[in-house]
Coordinates of C-alpha atoms and ligand atoms in Angstrom, one line a residue:
X14 CA 86.5 147.4 95.1
X15 CA 87.6 147.7 91.5
X16 CA 89.1 144.5 90.3
X17 CA 90.3 143.3 93.7
X18 CA 90.4 139.6 94.1
X19 CA 88.9 137.6 96.9
X20 CA 91.1 134.7 97.9
X21 CA 90.5 132.3 100.7
X22 CA 92.9 129.9 102.3
X23 CA 91.0 127.2 104.1
X24 CA 92.8 125.0 106.6
X25 CA 91.6 121.8 108.2
X26 CA 92.2 121.8 112.0
X27 CA 94.4 118.9 113.1
X28 CA 93.5 117.2 109.8
X29 CA 94.5 113.5 110.3
X30 CA 93.4 113.5 113.9
X31 CA 90.1 115.1 113.0
X32 CA 89.5 112.5 110.3
X33 CA 90.0 109.8 112.8
X34 CA 87.8 111.4 115.3
X35 CA 85.0 111.8 112.7
X36 CA 85.3 108.0 112.0
X37 CA 85.5 107.1 115.7
X38 CA 82.8 108.9 117.6
X39 CA 83.8 106.9 120.7
X40 CA 87.0 109.0 120.9
X41 CA 85.1 112.3 120.7
X42 CA 86.1 113.4 124.2
X43 CA 89.5 111.7 124.3
X44 CA 93.0 113.0 123.5
X45 CA 93.8 111.5 120.1
X46 CA 97.0 111.5 118.0
X47 CA 98.0 110.0 114.7
X48 CA 101.6 108.7 115.0
X49 CA 104.0 107.5 112.4
X50 CA 104.3 104.1 113.9
X51 CA 102.5 103.4 117.2
X52 CA 104.8 100.4 117.9
X53 CA 107.9 102.6 117.7
X54 CA 108.1 105.0 120.6
X55 CA 110.5 107.2 118.7
X56 CA 107.8 107.7 116.0
X57 CA 106.7 111.2 115.3
X58 CA 103.3 112.7 116.1
X59 CA 101.8 113.6 112.7
X60 CA 98.6 115.2 114.1
X61 CA 97.2 115.9 117.5
X62 CA 93.6 116.7 118.2
X63 CA 92.8 119.9 120.2
X64 CA 92.2 117.9 123.4
X65 CA 95.7 116.3 123.1
X66 CA 97.1 119.7 122.4
X67 CA 95.7 120.9 125.7
X68 CA 98.0 118.3 127.4
X69 CA 100.9 120.0 125.6
X70 CA 101.2 117.4 122.9
X71 CA 102.6 118.9 119.7
X72 CA 102.9 117.9 116.1
X73 CA 106.3 116.4 115.1
X74 CA 107.4 115.6 118.6
X75 CA 108.2 111.9 119.4
X76 CA 105.5 109.6 120.6
X77 CA 107.6 109.0 123.7
X78 CA 107.5 112.7 124.6
X79 CA 103.8 112.9 123.9
X80 CA 103.0 109.8 126.1
X81 CA 105.0 111.3 128.9
X82 CA 102.8 114.4 128.9
X83 CA 99.6 112.4 128.4
X84 CA 99.6 108.7 129.2
X85 CA 96.0 108.2 128.3
X86 CA 96.6 109.3 124.7
X87 CA 94.7 107.4 122.0
X88 CA 97.4 106.5 119.4
X89 CA 96.2 105.8 115.9
X90 CA 98.2 104.5 112.9
X91 CA 98.0 106.8 109.9
X92 CA 95.7 105.8 107.0
X93 CA 97.2 108.0 104.3
X94 CA 95.0 106.8 101.5
X95 CA 91.9 107.6 103.5
X96 CA 93.2 111.1 104.4
X97 CA 93.9 111.8 100.7
X98 CA 90.3 110.6 99.9
X99 CA 88.8 113.0 102.5
X100 CA 91.1 115.8 101.3
X101 CA 89.7 115.2 97.7
X102 CA 86.2 115.2 99.1
X103 CA 86.8 118.6 100.8
X104 CA 88.3 119.9 97.5
X105 CA 85.0 118.9 95.8
X106 CA 83.1 120.9 98.4
X107 CA 85.3 124.0 97.7
X108 CA 84.8 123.4 94.0
X109 CA 81.0 123.9 94.5
X110 CA 81.9 127.5 95.4
X111 CA 84.6 128.2 92.8
X112 CA 86.3 126.3 89.9
X113 CA 89.6 127.9 91.1
X114 CA 90.8 125.6 93.9
X115 CA 94.5 125.0 94.4
X116 CA 95.9 122.6 97.0
X117 CA 98.7 124.1 99.1
X118 CA 99.1 121.0 101.2
X119 CA 96.9 118.0 102.0
X120 CA 94.9 120.1 104.5
X121 CA 95.2 123.6 103.1
X122 CA 93.7 124.9 99.9
X123 CA 93.4 128.3 98.2
X124 CA 90.0 129.2 96.7
X125 CA 89.5 132.2 94.4
X126 CA 86.1 133.5 95.4
X127 CA 86.2 136.6 93.2
X128 CA 83.5 135.3 90.9
X129 CA 81.5 133.7 93.6
X130 CA 80.5 136.8 95.5
X131 CA 77.4 137.5 93.3
X132 CA 76.2 133.9 93.9
X133 CA 77.0 133.3 97.5
X134 CA 77.3 136.5 99.4
X135 CA 80.1 138.4 101.1
X136 CA 83.5 136.8 101.6
X137 CA 82.7 136.3 105.3
X138 CA 79.3 134.7 104.5
X139 CA 80.9 132.4 102.0
X140 CA 83.6 131.4 104.5
X141 CA 80.9 130.6 107.0
X142 CA 78.9 128.5 104.5
X143 CA 82.1 126.6 103.5
X144 CA 82.9 125.9 107.2
X145 CA 79.4 124.6 107.8
X146 CA 79.4 122.4 104.7
X147 CA 82.7 120.8 105.4
X148 CA 81.8 120.3 109.0
X149 CA 78.4 118.6 108.2
X150 CA 79.8 116.4 105.4
X151 CA 83.1 115.4 106.9
X152 CA 83.0 116.3 110.6
X153 CA 86.1 118.5 110.1
X154 CA 86.5 122.1 111.3
X155 CA 88.1 124.5 108.9
X156 CA 89.6 127.9 109.5
X157 CA 89.4 130.4 106.7
X158 CA 91.7 133.3 106.0
X159 CA 90.4 135.9 103.5
X160 CA 92.3 138.5 101.6
X161 CA 93.1 139.8 98.1
X162 CA 96.2 137.6 97.5
X163 CA 97.4 134.1 98.3
X164 CA 100.1 135.2 100.7
X165 CA 97.9 137.5 102.7
X166 CA 95.1 134.9 102.8
X167 CA 97.6 132.4 104.1
X168 CA 98.7 134.9 106.9
X169 CA 95.1 135.8 107.6
X170 CA 94.5 132.2 108.4
X171 CA 97.7 131.4 110.3
X172 CA 97.9 134.5 112.4
X173 CA 94.2 135.2 113.1
X174 CA 91.6 132.8 111.8
X175 CA 93.3 129.8 113.7
X176 CA 93.0 131.8 116.9
X177 CA 89.6 133.4 116.5
X178 CA 86.4 131.9 118.0
X179 CA 84.7 131.7 114.6
X180 CA 87.8 130.6 112.7
X181 CA 87.4 133.3 110.0
X182 CA 89.6 136.4 109.5
X183 CA 89.6 138.9 106.7
X184 CA 92.9 140.7 106.2
X185 CA 92.1 143.9 104.3
X186 CA 94.7 145.6 102.2
X187 CA 94.2 149.0 103.9
X188 CA 94.5 147.4 107.3
X189 CA 97.8 145.7 106.6
X190 CA 99.8 148.5 108.4
X191 CA 97.6 148.3 111.5
X192 CA 97.4 144.5 111.6
X193 CA 100.2 142.6 109.9
X194 CA 102.9 145.3 110.4
X195 CA 102.3 145.3 114.1
X196 CA 103.2 141.6 114.4
X197 CA 106.6 140.5 115.6
X198 CA 108.9 139.5 112.8
X199 CA 108.8 135.8 113.7
X200 CA 105.1 135.8 112.7
X201 CA 105.8 136.6 109.1
X202 CA 105.2 133.7 106.7
X203 CA 108.4 131.8 105.8
X204 CA 110.4 133.3 108.7
X205 CA 111.6 130.6 111.0
X206 CA 113.7 130.8 114.2
X207 CA 116.9 131.3 112.3
X208 CA 115.7 134.2 110.2
X209 CA 114.0 135.7 113.2
X210 CA 117.4 136.1 115.0
X211 CA 119.0 137.4 111.8
X212 CA 116.3 140.0 111.2
X213 CA 116.2 140.9 114.9
X214 CA 120.0 141.5 114.9
X215 CA 119.4 143.7 111.8
X216 CA 117.0 145.8 113.8
X217 CA 113.8 144.4 112.3
X218 CA 111.6 143.5 115.2
X219 CA 108.2 143.9 113.7
X220 CA 106.9 143.0 110.2
X221 CA 106.4 146.7 109.6
X222 CA 110.2 147.3 110.2
X223 CA 110.9 145.1 107.3
X224 CA 108.0 146.2 105.1
X225 CA 108.9 149.8 105.4
X226 CA 112.5 149.4 104.4
X227 CA 113.0 150.2 100.7
X228 CA 113.7 147.0 98.8
X229 CA 117.1 148.1 97.5
X230 CA 118.2 149.0 101.0
X231 CA 117.1 145.6 102.3
X232 CA 119.0 143.8 99.5
X233 CA 122.1 145.7 100.4
X234 CA 121.8 145.1 104.1
X235 CA 121.2 141.4 103.6
X236 CA 124.2 141.2 101.3
X237 CA 126.3 142.7 104.0
X238 CA 124.8 140.5 106.7
X239 CA 125.2 137.2 104.8
X240 CA 128.3 138.2 102.8
X241 CA 126.7 136.9 99.6
X242 CA 124.1 137.9 97.1
X243 CA 120.7 137.0 98.5
X244 CA 118.6 139.5 96.5
X245 CA 116.0 136.8 95.7
X246 CA 115.5 136.1 99.4
X247 CA 115.4 139.8 100.3
X248 CA 112.7 140.4 97.7
X249 CA 110.8 137.4 98.8
X250 CA 110.6 138.5 102.5
X251 CA 109.9 142.1 101.4
X252 CA 107.0 141.1 99.2
X253 CA 105.5 138.9 101.9
X254 CA 105.8 141.6 104.5
X255 CA 104.1 144.0 102.1
X256 CA 101.5 141.4 101.1
X257 CA 102.5 141.6 97.5
X258 CA 101.6 138.4 95.6
X259 CA 100.0 138.5 92.2
X260 CA 100.2 134.7 91.6
X261 CA 96.9 133.2 90.5
X262 CA 95.0 130.5 92.2
X263 CA 95.6 127.8 89.6
X264 CA 94.0 124.3 89.9
X265 CA 96.8 123.0 87.7
X266 CA 100.2 124.6 87.1
X267 CA 100.2 123.7 83.5
X268 CA 96.9 123.1 81.9
X269 CA 98.2 122.3 78.5
X270 CA 100.6 119.4 78.2
X271 CA 102.5 119.9 81.4
X272 CA 106.3 119.5 81.4
X273 CA 106.1 118.2 84.9
X274 CA 103.6 117.5 87.7
X275 CA 104.8 118.1 91.2
X276 CA 103.9 118.8 94.8
X277 CA 106.0 120.0 97.6
X278 CA 105.3 120.2 101.3
X279 CA 106.7 122.3 104.1
X280 CA 106.8 120.4 107.3
X281 CA 105.9 121.9 110.7
X282 CA 109.3 120.9 112.2
X283 CA 112.5 119.2 111.1
X284 CA 111.9 115.6 110.3
X285 CA 114.8 113.3 111.1
X286 CA 113.5 109.8 110.8
X287 CA 113.4 108.1 107.4
X288 CA 110.1 106.4 108.2
X289 CA 108.4 109.7 108.9
X290 CA 109.8 111.3 105.8
X291 CA 108.6 108.3 103.7
X292 CA 105.1 109.0 104.9
X293 CA 105.4 112.5 103.4
X294 CA 106.8 111.1 100.2
X295 CA 103.8 108.7 100.0
X296 CA 101.4 111.6 100.5
X297 CA 103.2 113.7 97.8
X298 CA 103.3 110.7 95.4
X299 CA 99.6 110.2 95.8
X300 CA 98.9 113.9 95.1
X301 CA 101.1 113.8 92.0
X302 CA 99.7 110.5 90.7
X303 CA 96.1 111.7 91.3
X304 CA 96.8 114.7 89.0
X305 CA 98.5 112.5 86.4
X306 CA 95.5 110.2 86.4
X307 CA 92.9 112.9 86.2
X308 CA 94.8 114.4 83.2
X309 CA 95.4 111.1 81.6
X310 CA 99.2 111.2 81.8
X311 CA 101.8 108.5 82.4
X312 CA 105.2 109.6 83.7
X313 CA 108.6 108.0 83.0
X314 CA 110.8 110.1 85.3
X315 CA 110.4 110.7 89.0
X316 CA 112.3 113.2 91.1
X317 CA 112.5 113.8 94.8
X318 CA 114.0 116.8 96.5
X319 CA 114.3 118.0 100.1
X320 CA 115.6 121.0 101.9
X321 CA 116.6 121.9 105.4
X322 CA 115.4 124.9 107.4
X323 CA 118.7 126.5 107.8
X324 CA 119.0 129.7 105.7
X325 CA 122.7 130.0 106.4
X326 CA 123.6 126.5 105.5
X327 CA 121.3 125.4 102.7
X328 CA 121.1 121.6 102.9
X329 CA 119.2 119.1 100.8
X330 CA 119.4 117.6 97.5
X331 CA 117.4 117.0 94.3
X332 CA 117.6 113.8 92.3
X333 CA 115.7 112.2 89.5
X334 CA 115.6 108.8 87.9
X335 CA 113.9 107.0 85.1
X336 CA 111.4 104.4 86.2
X337 CA 111.4 101.0 84.6
X338 CA 108.0 101.7 83.0
X339 CA 105.9 104.8 82.5
X340 CA 103.3 104.8 85.2
X341 CA 100.8 106.9 87.1
X342 CA 100.2 104.4 89.9
X343 CA 100.9 105.8 93.4
X344 CA 102.7 102.7 94.6
X345 CA 105.1 102.6 91.7
X346 CA 106.0 106.3 91.9
X347 CA 106.2 106.1 95.7
X348 CA 108.4 103.0 95.5
X349 CA 111.0 104.8 93.3
X350 CA 110.8 108.2 95.0
X351 CA 111.4 106.5 98.4
X352 CA 114.3 104.5 97.0
X353 CA 115.8 107.6 95.5
X354 CA 115.4 109.5 98.7
X355 CA 117.0 106.7 100.8
X356 CA 119.9 106.5 98.4
X357 CA 120.8 110.2 98.5
X358 CA 119.7 111.4 101.9
X359 CA 122.6 112.0 104.3
X360 CA 120.5 112.2 107.4
X361 CA 120.3 116.0 107.6
X362 CA 117.1 117.2 109.1
X363 CA 114.4 117.9 106.5
X364 CA 111.9 120.7 106.4
X365 CA 110.6 120.7 102.9
X366 CA 110.0 117.7 100.6
X367 CA 109.0 117.6 97.0
X368 CA 108.1 114.9 94.6
X369 CA 107.5 115.4 90.9
X370 CA 107.3 113.5 87.7
X371 CA 108.3 114.4 84.2
X372 CA 108.6 112.6 80.9
X373 CA 104.8 112.8 80.6
X374 CA 103.0 111.1 77.9
X375 CA 99.3 110.6 77.2
X376 CA 98.1 107.3 78.5
X377 CA 98.1 104.7 75.7
X378 CA 100.7 106.6 73.7
X379 CA 103.8 105.6 75.7
X380 CA 104.0 102.1 74.2
X381 CA 105.1 103.5 70.9
X382 CA 108.1 105.4 72.3
X383 CA 109.3 102.3 74.1
X384 CA 110.4 101.0 70.7
X385 CA 112.1 104.2 69.8
X386 CA 115.2 104.5 72.0
X387 CA 116.1 107.8 70.5
X388 CA 112.7 109.4 71.2
X389 CA 113.0 108.1 74.6
X390 CA 116.4 109.7 75.2
X391 CA 115.2 113.0 73.7
X392 CA 112.2 112.8 76.0
X393 CA 114.5 112.4 79.0
X394 CA 116.7 115.3 78.1
X395 CA 113.7 117.5 77.6
X396 CA 112.5 116.4 81.1
X397 CA 115.8 117.4 82.6
X398 CA 115.6 120.8 80.9
X399 CA 112.2 121.4 82.1
X400 CA 113.0 120.5 85.6
X401 CA 116.0 122.9 85.5
X402 CA 113.7 125.6 84.3
X403 CA 111.0 124.8 86.8
X404 CA 113.2 124.6 89.9
X405 CA 115.7 127.3 88.7
X406 CA 112.8 129.8 88.6
X407 CA 111.2 128.7 91.8
X408 CA 112.4 130.6 94.8
X409 CA 111.1 128.1 97.3
X410 CA 113.2 125.3 95.7
X411 CA 116.2 127.4 95.2
X412 CA 118.5 125.5 97.5
X413 CA 118.0 122.3 95.6
X414 CA 118.3 124.0 92.2
X415 CA 122.0 124.3 92.9
X416 CA 122.1 120.5 93.0
X417 CA 119.9 120.3 90.0
X418 CA 122.4 122.3 88.0
X419 CA 125.1 119.8 88.8
X420 CA 122.8 117.2 87.4
X421 CA 123.4 118.7 83.9
X422 CA 126.5 116.6 83.6
X423 CA 124.5 113.4 84.3
X424 CA 123.6 112.3 80.8
X425 CA 120.0 111.3 80.6
X426 CA 121.0 107.8 79.5
X427 CA 123.3 107.4 82.4
X428 CA 120.6 108.3 84.9
X429 CA 118.5 105.6 83.3
X430 CA 121.3 103.1 83.0
X431 CA 122.5 103.6 86.5
X432 CA 119.2 102.8 88.2
X433 CA 117.7 100.3 85.9
Ligands
LIG5 MG1 95.8 122.2 109.3

């Protein structure tokens, strides 16, 4: 066991719906959904409780479709601020087990338990205790994937813990060939329908088929298949299939004077309605602002990016703008992020959304630079650079980084001037 890490990915079951059920005991035995806008039948189901799911109701379908399957559905309007508060409450519970807790989405968090074993028991025992604590304090059921890296913990949760009776699964490194590799390729993290058919046509039907292919061979074959250099993608899939992920569980990406604070979210399905996407933007804005506030930063630039799910035809965009005043207030950041999105979105389906802020200054200090236009411009340019670095290096945001590069021509001043 020399030096191996113990990482947990804890996921809240049907998060929004579970929060509502915890607050409304009278709905305990009824099918409950949280929907974008209950008045609008075309609104999207944001969460469905397990009882609703038994009727065939699924996340991201329209309310109309859901009601056709289950007319007695209890439809609840989302209370995003409340869900964010509960999410923070759950983070605090995880923090009582480890100081290394990293949110992956509003209802999923990584916890590094390596240093917690001596205090709290075996990984499985800790997972059980966490489950019980979250359940008794919030009424929410968590499923916990355990492994020695983030990506394998994530798959332990998605592929097994969510289907187990006890909601816990430990994916051991030595058991990867007999467990993960036996799975059909579409079960691999990050592989959607599109990539499934590509991989299948390349002869990769199981995760093991992909994992056992030498990386250089895979790169070559993917180049031939897609007629372009996609080495980064090849390596990404290959690493996931082999469970290779050395990235740390980091509560904050940049502890010291961050260049930017951002969050992104992968959606369960394509989102097509502006109203639904705006809810995600609000959620992300809140997560971003919460981090700004806890660190004492104000931000002057907000950016929003999105990406489609189609690997062959990367869609999406990445845009930023200067806000009229530095801020860390959720409603301000949300206001500008949503405006920015609305202005640049061409209606393509969206699978991934990100919101981030740059031009960070310690609260109280920003007043000074307001008087110094040159400082301010320099600050903006630095912000653009750091965004380029950030997104250029991040595989997940690679499709939008192409657009970000085009942004280089947009002088910082022009961005500010254009939107002010
Ligand atoms: Mg969940």
